Amino acid sequence: MKILCVADETDSLVYSPSSKRLFGDCDFVISAGDLPLRYYDFIMTIMGKQLYYVYGNHNLEQFKENVLKVQTPATNAFNSPLTSHYSGELIDGKCIYDKKRDLIIMGLGGSMLYNYGLSQYSEKQMKWRINKLVPRLLYNKQKYGRYVDILVTHAPVLGMGDGVDVCHRGFECFKTFIDKYKPKYLLHGHVHLFDENENRFYKYGETTIINVYKSFVLDDTSLGRQNG
């Protein structure tokens, strides 16, 4: 399975008429946030691929409206998708099962709290967001034999490619999550990689952590259902 992952800045190779030729063999697209929603529209229109996304701490069009939707009881149902008015499916604060690809994907967007802006969370608040999804994770384990395959965050894991300033600090509770629920991948953005030789990859337990800044193609033939 091949997944086009994007975050933080538009990529001229993706944001071009050639994107279908370059990335057409990708099964779907994941965004770790901080991109304009029109970028998602373009990707889905040109490439014709499903796109899942979480919010970052910038480009927060319609954040408040969608957060209110997430907090309604109906969105806690296991099979009630939440979408924005734009292309793509918002998975921020959700855990979804992609039946077509046999993949369980969970989203926890936002950054560490630094100036009380939108989509910012304290460590305690992020733990609370995780705890809200525990019933769904337990359901997944019982029904599918695993809790989650891919965790999509915006912020990194504490001490694994995060920044020294409060804004770019990672979350400690992501480590606790990995310890307990063992996703195969954690995909994040938020920390910009200005040098192509900078490390994108970290390993924590059984989980591979990848900073998907700008764009990254995740190619794993053991992941999910192939050519679903």
PDB file of C-alpha atoms in Angstrom:
ATOM      1  CA  MET A   1       0.000   0.000   0.000  1.00  0.00           C
ATOM      2  CA  LYS A   2       1.222   3.487  -0.862  1.00  0.00           C
ATOM      3  CA  ILE A   3      -0.014   6.581   0.954  1.00  0.00           C
ATOM      4  CA  LEU A   4       0.773  10.143  -0.054  1.00  0.00           C
ATOM      5  CA  CYS A   5       1.295  12.091   3.176  1.00  0.00           C
ATOM      6  CA  VAL A   6       1.358  15.895   3.286  1.00  0.00           C
ATOM      7  CA  ALA A   7       1.732  18.553   5.985  1.00  0.00           C
ATOM      8  CA  ASP A   8       2.653  22.158   6.726  1.00  0.00           C
ATOM      9  CA  GLU A   9       3.648  23.469   3.290  1.00  0.00           C
ATOM     10  CA  THR A  10       2.366  22.899  -0.212  1.00  0.00           C
ATOM     11  CA  ASP A  11       4.659  20.876  -2.433  1.00  0.00           C
ATOM     12  CA  SER A  12       5.057  22.113  -6.004  1.00  0.00           C
ATOM     13  CA  LEU A  13       5.199  18.513  -7.228  1.00  0.00           C
ATOM     14  CA  VAL A  14       1.850  17.751  -5.591  1.00  0.00           C
ATOM     15  CA  TYR A  15       0.285  21.110  -6.398  1.00  0.00           C
ATOM     16  CA  SER A  16       0.726  20.700 -10.132  1.00  0.00           C
ATOM     17  CA  PRO A  17      -1.056  19.200 -13.150  1.00  0.00           C
ATOM     18  CA  SER A  18       1.550  16.415 -13.032  1.00  0.00           C
ATOM     19  CA  SER A  19       0.509  15.203  -9.601  1.00  0.00           C
ATOM     20  CA  LYS A  20      -1.669  12.425 -10.986  1.00  0.00           C
ATOM     21  CA  ARG A  21       1.235  11.100 -13.050  1.00  0.00           C
ATOM     22  CA  LEU A  22       3.664  11.394 -10.141  1.00  0.00           C
ATOM     23  CA  PHE A  23       1.450  10.121  -7.329  1.00  0.00           C
ATOM     24  CA  GLY A  24      -1.349   8.299  -9.112  1.00  0.00           C
ATOM     25  CA  ASP A  25      -0.192   4.932  -7.790  1.00  0.00           C
ATOM     26  CA  CYS A  26      -0.854   6.050  -4.196  1.00  0.00           C
ATOM     27  CA  ASP A  27      -3.951   4.470  -2.698  1.00  0.00           C
ATOM     28  CA  PHE A  28      -5.070   7.537  -0.763  1.00  0.00           C
ATOM     29  CA  VAL A  29      -3.825  10.710   0.942  1.00  0.00           C
ATOM     30  CA  ILE A  30      -3.265  11.678   4.589  1.00  0.00           C
ATOM     31  CA  SER A  31      -2.647  15.231   5.789  1.00  0.00           C
ATOM     32  CA  ALA A  32      -1.117  16.001   9.179  1.00  0.00           C
ATOM     33  CA  GLY A  33      -2.390  19.566   9.074  1.00  0.00           C
ATOM     34  CA  ASP A  34      -1.425  23.216   8.548  1.00  0.00           C
ATOM     35  CA  LEU A  35      -2.432  23.197   4.891  1.00  0.00           C
ATOM     36  CA  PRO A  36      -5.149  25.266   3.207  1.00  0.00           C
ATOM     37  CA  LEU A  37      -8.326  23.326   2.516  1.00  0.00           C
ATOM     38  CA  ARG A  38      -8.219  24.370  -1.139  1.00  0.00           C
ATOM     39  CA  TYR A  39      -5.017  22.283  -1.384  1.00  0.00           C
ATOM     40  CA  TYR A  40      -7.030  19.224  -0.370  1.00  0.00           C
ATOM     41  CA  ASP A  41      -9.650  20.126  -2.966  1.00  0.00           C
ATOM     42  CA  PHE A  42      -6.952  20.261  -5.621  1.00  0.00           C
ATOM     43  CA  ILE A  43      -5.415  16.934  -4.602  1.00  0.00           C
ATOM     44  CA  MET A  44      -8.741  15.139  -4.622  1.00  0.00           C
ATOM     45  CA  THR A  45      -9.870  16.728  -7.886  1.00  0.00           C
ATOM     46  CA  ILE A  46      -6.664  16.076  -9.827  1.00  0.00           C
ATOM     47  CA  MET A  47      -5.700  12.743  -8.284  1.00  0.00           C
ATOM     48  CA  GLY A  48      -9.176  11.385  -7.604  1.00  0.00           C
ATOM     49  CA  LYS A  49      -8.065   9.943  -4.255  1.00  0.00           C
ATOM     50  CA  GLN A  50      -9.650   9.769  -0.816  1.00  0.00           C
ATOM     51  CA  LEU A  51      -8.073  12.221   1.632  1.00  0.00           C
ATOM     52  CA  TYR A  52      -8.100  12.146   5.434  1.00  0.00           C
ATOM     53  CA  TYR A  53      -6.870  15.109   7.457  1.00  0.00           C
ATOM     54  CA  VAL A  54      -6.418  16.592  10.914  1.00  0.00           C
ATOM     55  CA  TYR A  55      -6.068  20.217  11.887  1.00  0.00           C
ATOM     56  CA  GLY A  56      -2.736  21.818  12.605  1.00  0.00           C
ATOM     57  CA  ASN A  57      -2.464  25.134  14.408  1.00  0.00           C
ATOM     58  CA  HIS A  58      -2.662  27.238  11.238  1.00  0.00           C
ATOM     59  CA  ASN A  59      -5.032  27.293   8.243  1.00  0.00           C
ATOM     60  CA  LEU A  60      -7.982  26.711  10.561  1.00  0.00           C
ATOM     61  CA  GLU A  61     -10.855  27.514   8.224  1.00  0.00           C
ATOM     62  CA  GLN A  62     -14.100  26.217   9.747  1.00  0.00           C
ATOM     63  CA  PHE A  63     -12.293  24.817  12.794  1.00  0.00           C
ATOM     64  CA  LYS A  64     -14.927  26.004  15.265  1.00  0.00           C
ATOM     65  CA  GLU A  65     -17.830  24.682  13.206  1.00  0.00           C
ATOM     66  CA  ASN A  66     -16.289  21.236  12.826  1.00  0.00           C
ATOM     67  CA  VAL A  67     -15.204  21.034  16.463  1.00  0.00           C
ATOM     68  CA  LEU A  68     -18.819  21.592  17.452  1.00  0.00           C
ATOM     69  CA  LYS A  69     -19.804  18.724  15.169  1.00  0.00           C
ATOM     70  CA  VAL A  70     -17.167  16.468  16.708  1.00  0.00           C
ATOM     71  CA  GLN A  71     -18.562  17.175  20.160  1.00  0.00           C
ATOM     72  CA  THR A  72     -22.126  16.174  19.317  1.00  0.00           C
ATOM     73  CA  PRO A  73     -23.261  12.698  20.440  1.00  0.00           C
ATOM     74  CA  ALA A  74     -23.994  11.565  16.891  1.00  0.00           C
ATOM     75  CA  THR A  75     -20.325  11.764  15.917  1.00  0.00           C
ATOM     76  CA  ASN A  76     -19.420   9.283  18.646  1.00  0.00           C
ATOM     77  CA  ALA A  77     -21.233   6.543  16.741  1.00  0.00           C
ATOM     78  CA  PHE A  78     -18.810   4.104  15.179  1.00  0.00           C
ATOM     79  CA  ASN A  79     -20.084   4.522  11.635  1.00  0.00           C
ATOM     80  CA  SER A  80     -20.983   8.205  11.384  1.00  0.00           C
ATOM     81  CA  PRO A  81     -18.434   9.986   9.179  1.00  0.00           C
ATOM     82  CA  LEU A  82     -17.630  13.640   9.775  1.00  0.00           C
ATOM     83  CA  THR A  83     -16.747  15.731   6.760  1.00  0.00           C
ATOM     84  CA  SER A  84     -16.134  19.421   6.286  1.00  0.00           C
ATOM     85  CA  HIS A  85     -17.665  21.518   3.525  1.00  0.00           C
ATOM     86  CA  TYR A  86     -14.456  20.894   1.599  1.00  0.00           C
ATOM     87  CA  SER A  87     -13.048  17.791   0.028  1.00  0.00           C
ATOM     88  CA  GLY A  88     -11.590  15.191   2.295  1.00  0.00           C
ATOM     89  CA  GLU A  89     -12.679  13.629   5.550  1.00  0.00           C
ATOM     90  CA  LEU A  90     -11.820  15.276   8.820  1.00  0.00           C
ATOM     91  CA  ILE A  91     -10.610  12.641  11.288  1.00  0.00           C
ATOM     92  CA  ASP A  92      -9.453  15.020  14.023  1.00  0.00           C
ATOM     93  CA  GLY A  93     -10.642  13.556  17.319  1.00  0.00           C
ATOM     94  CA  LYS A  94     -11.943  10.439  15.585  1.00  0.00           C
ATOM     95  CA  CYS A  95     -10.969   6.839  14.970  1.00  0.00           C
ATOM     96  CA  ILE A  96     -12.298   5.405  11.708  1.00  0.00           C
ATOM     97  CA  TYR A  97     -12.253   2.052   9.982  1.00  0.00           C
ATOM     98  CA  ASP A  98     -11.598   2.255   6.250  1.00  0.00           C
ATOM     99  CA  LYS A  99     -13.378  -0.897   5.119  1.00  0.00           C
ATOM    100  CA  LYS A 100     -12.155  -0.654   1.546  1.00  0.00           C
ATOM    101  CA  ARG A 101      -8.515  -0.815   2.651  1.00  0.00           C
ATOM    102  CA  ASP A 102      -8.943  -2.670   5.961  1.00  0.00           C
ATOM    103  CA  LEU A 103      -7.224   0.163   7.819  1.00  0.00           C
ATOM    104  CA  ILE A 104      -7.916   1.733  11.203  1.00  0.00           C
ATOM    105  CA  ILE A 105      -6.883   5.390  11.250  1.00  0.00           C
ATOM    106  CA  MET A 106      -7.069   7.743  14.221  1.00  0.00           C
ATOM    107  CA  GLY A 107      -6.564  11.518  14.191  1.00  0.00           C
ATOM    108  CA  LEU A 108      -5.368  13.866  16.932  1.00  0.00           C
ATOM    109  CA  GLY A 109      -4.587  17.254  15.437  1.00  0.00           C
ATOM    110  CA  GLY A 110      -3.410  20.454  17.052  1.00  0.00           C
ATOM    111  CA  SER A 111      -0.260  21.616  18.763  1.00  0.00           C
ATOM    112  CA  MET A 112       0.917  22.143  22.313  1.00  0.00           C
ATOM    113  CA  LEU A 113      -0.806  25.088  24.018  1.00  0.00           C
ATOM    114  CA  TYR A 114       1.335  28.201  23.628  1.00  0.00           C
ATOM    115  CA  ASN A 115      -0.883  31.299  23.176  1.00  0.00           C
ATOM    116  CA  TYR A 116      -4.439  29.999  23.718  1.00  0.00           C
ATOM    117  CA  GLY A 117      -5.231  30.040  20.017  1.00  0.00           C
ATOM    118  CA  LEU A 118      -7.415  27.570  18.147  1.00  0.00           C
ATOM    119  CA  SER A 119      -6.398  23.911  17.940  1.00  0.00           C
ATOM    120  CA  GLN A 120      -3.935  24.131  20.823  1.00  0.00           C
ATOM    121  CA  TYR A 121      -3.995  21.724  23.759  1.00  0.00           C
ATOM    122  CA  SER A 122      -2.282  21.258  27.075  1.00  0.00           C
ATOM    123  CA  GLU A 123      -0.887  17.832  27.899  1.00  0.00           C
ATOM    124  CA  LYS A 124      -3.947  17.206  30.070  1.00  0.00           C
ATOM    125  CA  GLN A 125      -6.349  18.227  27.303  1.00  0.00           C
ATOM    126  CA  MET A 126      -4.673  15.924  24.783  1.00  0.00           C
ATOM    127  CA  LYS A 127      -4.925  13.043  27.255  1.00  0.00           C
ATOM    128  CA  TRP A 128      -8.625  13.805  27.559  1.00  0.00           C
ATOM    129  CA  ARG A 129      -9.018  13.674  23.773  1.00  0.00           C
ATOM    130  CA  ILE A 130      -7.352  10.254  23.737  1.00  0.00           C
ATOM    131  CA  ASN A 131      -9.491   8.970  26.602  1.00  0.00           C
ATOM    132  CA  LYS A 132     -12.660   9.883  24.718  1.00  0.00           C
ATOM    133  CA  LEU A 133     -11.640   7.419  21.998  1.00  0.00           C
ATOM    134  CA  VAL A 134     -10.771   4.500  24.278  1.00  0.00           C
ATOM    135  CA  PRO A 135     -14.204   2.816  23.823  1.00  0.00           C
ATOM    136  CA  ARG A 136     -13.682   2.873  20.067  1.00  0.00           C
ATOM    137  CA  LEU A 137     -10.164   1.495  20.401  1.00  0.00           C
ATOM    138  CA  LEU A 138     -11.408  -1.373  22.564  1.00  0.00           C
ATOM    139  CA  TYR A 139     -14.143  -2.068  20.018  1.00  0.00           C
ATOM    140  CA  ASN A 140     -11.523  -2.198  17.264  1.00  0.00           C
ATOM    141  CA  LYS A 141      -9.453  -4.697  19.203  1.00  0.00           C
ATOM    142  CA  GLN A 142     -12.430  -6.962  19.695  1.00  0.00           C
ATOM    143  CA  LYS A 143     -13.738  -6.722  16.131  1.00  0.00           C
ATOM    144  CA  TYR A 144     -10.547  -6.369  14.045  1.00  0.00           C
ATOM    145  CA  GLY A 145      -7.908  -7.828  16.338  1.00  0.00           C
ATOM    146  CA  ARG A 146      -5.987  -4.576  16.731  1.00  0.00           C
ATOM    147  CA  TYR A 147      -6.573  -1.118  18.167  1.00  0.00           C
ATOM    148  CA  VAL A 148      -5.296   1.134  15.394  1.00  0.00           C
ATOM    149  CA  ASP A 149      -2.960   0.949  12.403  1.00  0.00           C
ATOM    150  CA  ILE A 150      -2.091   4.609  11.813  1.00  0.00           C
ATOM    151  CA  LEU A 151      -2.239   7.494  14.268  1.00  0.00           C
ATOM    152  CA  VAL A 152      -2.218  10.864  12.493  1.00  0.00           C
ATOM    153  CA  THR A 153      -1.195  13.807  14.645  1.00  0.00           C
ATOM    154  CA  HIS A 154      -0.025  17.307  13.894  1.00  0.00           C
ATOM    155  CA  ALA A 155       2.398  17.630  16.796  1.00  0.00           C
ATOM    156  CA  PRO A 156       5.285  15.215  17.284  1.00  0.00           C
ATOM    157  CA  VAL A 157       6.043  12.864  20.169  1.00  0.00           C
ATOM    158  CA  LEU A 158       7.939  14.444  23.037  1.00  0.00           C
ATOM    159  CA  GLY A 159      11.683  14.043  22.553  1.00  0.00           C
ATOM    160  CA  MET A 160      11.408  12.525  19.077  1.00  0.00           C
ATOM    161  CA  GLY A 161      12.009  15.203  16.495  1.00  0.00           C
ATOM    162  CA  ASP A 162      10.137  17.925  18.352  1.00  0.00           C
ATOM    163  CA  GLY A 163      11.317  21.503  18.903  1.00  0.00           C
ATOM    164  CA  VAL A 164      12.761  23.231  21.945  1.00  0.00           C
ATOM    165  CA  ASP A 165      10.121  25.994  22.063  1.00  0.00           C
ATOM    166  CA  VAL A 166       6.739  25.407  23.698  1.00  0.00           C
ATOM    167  CA  CYS A 167       4.852  25.678  20.398  1.00  0.00           C
ATOM    168  CA  HIS A 168       6.793  22.840  18.797  1.00  0.00           C
ATOM    169  CA  ARG A 169       7.177  20.649  21.855  1.00  0.00           C
ATOM    170  CA  GLY A 170       5.806  17.134  21.474  1.00  0.00           C
ATOM    171  CA  PHE A 171       3.230  15.404  23.641  1.00  0.00           C
ATOM    172  CA  GLU A 172       4.284  12.935  26.321  1.00  0.00           C
ATOM    173  CA  CYS A 173       0.885  11.238  26.168  1.00  0.00           C
ATOM    174  CA  PHE A 174       1.612  10.086  22.614  1.00  0.00           C
ATOM    175  CA  LYS A 175       4.299   7.818  24.093  1.00  0.00           C
ATOM    176  CA  THR A 176       1.765   6.381  26.534  1.00  0.00           C
ATOM    177  CA  PHE A 177      -0.633   5.857  23.637  1.00  0.00           C
ATOM    178  CA  ILE A 178       2.003   3.993  21.634  1.00  0.00           C
ATOM    179  CA  ASP A 179       2.923   1.848  24.630  1.00  0.00           C
ATOM    180  CA  LYS A 180      -0.673   0.728  25.082  1.00  0.00           C
ATOM    181  CA  TYR A 181      -2.231   0.665  21.606  1.00  0.00           C
ATOM    182  CA  LYS A 182       0.812  -0.003  19.394  1.00  0.00           C
ATOM    183  CA  PRO A 183      -0.066   1.658  16.083  1.00  0.00           C
ATOM    184  CA  LYS A 184       2.193   0.594  13.248  1.00  0.00           C
ATOM    185  CA  TYR A 185       2.763   4.222  12.281  1.00  0.00           C
ATOM    186  CA  LEU A 186       2.457   7.653  13.827  1.00  0.00           C
ATOM    187  CA  LEU A 187       2.464  10.332  11.137  1.00  0.00           C
ATOM    188  CA  HIS A 188       2.932  13.965  12.140  1.00  0.00           C
ATOM    189  CA  GLY A 189       3.986  17.345  10.823  1.00  0.00           C
ATOM    190  CA  HIS A 190       4.443  20.694  12.606  1.00  0.00           C
ATOM    191  CA  VAL A 191       8.266  20.560  12.723  1.00  0.00           C
ATOM    192  CA  HIS A 192       9.599  21.878   9.421  1.00  0.00           C
ATOM    193  CA  LEU A 193      12.493  20.062   7.792  1.00  0.00           C
ATOM    194  CA  PHE A 194      14.512  22.645   5.914  1.00  0.00           C
ATOM    195  CA  ASP A 195      17.369  20.264   5.130  1.00  0.00           C
ATOM    196  CA  GLU A 196      16.472  17.265   2.961  1.00  0.00           C
ATOM    197  CA  ASN A 197      19.003  15.232   4.937  1.00  0.00           C
ATOM    198  CA  GLU A 198      17.272  15.868   8.268  1.00  0.00           C
ATOM    199  CA  ASN A 199      15.909  12.753   9.915  1.00  0.00           C
ATOM    200  CA  ARG A 200      12.200  12.091   9.396  1.00  0.00           C
ATOM    201  CA  PHE A 201      12.124   8.748  11.166  1.00  0.00           C
ATOM    202  CA  TYR A 202      12.042   7.609  14.767  1.00  0.00           C
ATOM    203  CA  LYS A 203      11.281   4.223  16.241  1.00  0.00           C
ATOM    204  CA  TYR A 204       9.467   3.859  19.529  1.00  0.00           C
ATOM    205  CA  GLY A 205       8.599   0.313  20.535  1.00  0.00           C
ATOM    206  CA  GLU A 206       6.810  -1.291  17.602  1.00  0.00           C
ATOM    207  CA  THR A 207       5.783   2.051  16.105  1.00  0.00           C
ATOM    208  CA  THR A 208       7.521   3.932  13.309  1.00  0.00           C
ATOM    209  CA  ILE A 209       7.178   7.694  13.737  1.00  0.00           C
ATOM    210  CA  ILE A 210       7.470   9.768  10.556  1.00  0.00           C
ATOM    211  CA  ASN A 211       7.550  13.529  10.125  1.00  0.00           C
ATOM    212  CA  VAL A 212       5.668  13.935   6.834  1.00  0.00           C
ATOM    213  CA  TYR A 213       6.521  17.629   6.435  1.00  0.00           C
ATOM    214  CA  LYS A 214       5.694  18.905   2.940  1.00  0.00           C
ATOM    215  CA  SER A 215       5.220  15.478   1.345  1.00  0.00           C
ATOM    216  CA  PHE A 216       6.222  11.888   1.905  1.00  0.00           C
ATOM    217  CA  VAL A 217       5.130   8.637   0.271  1.00  0.00           C
ATOM    218  CA  LEU A 218       4.634   5.825   2.769  1.00  0.00           C
ATOM    219  CA  ASP A 219       5.109   2.532   0.938  1.00  0.00           C
ATOM    220  CA  ASP A 220       4.328  -0.570   2.983  1.00  0.00           C
ATOM    221  CA  THR A 221       3.082  -3.721   1.292  1.00  0.00           C
ATOM    222  CA  SER A 222       2.149  -5.275   4.645  1.00  0.00           C
ATOM    223  CA  LEU A 223      -0.253  -2.474   5.544  1.00  0.00           C
ATOM    224  CA  GLY A 224      -3.982  -2.948   5.088  1.00  0.00           C
ATOM    225  CA  ARG A 225      -5.660  -4.474   2.073  1.00  0.00           C
ATOM    226  CA  GLN A 226      -3.709  -4.002  -1.116  1.00  0.00           C
ATOM    227  CA  ASN A 227      -5.359  -2.438  -4.168  1.00  0.00           C
ATOM    228  CA  GLY A 228      -8.610  -2.090  -2.235  1.00  0.00           C
TER     229      GLY A 228
END
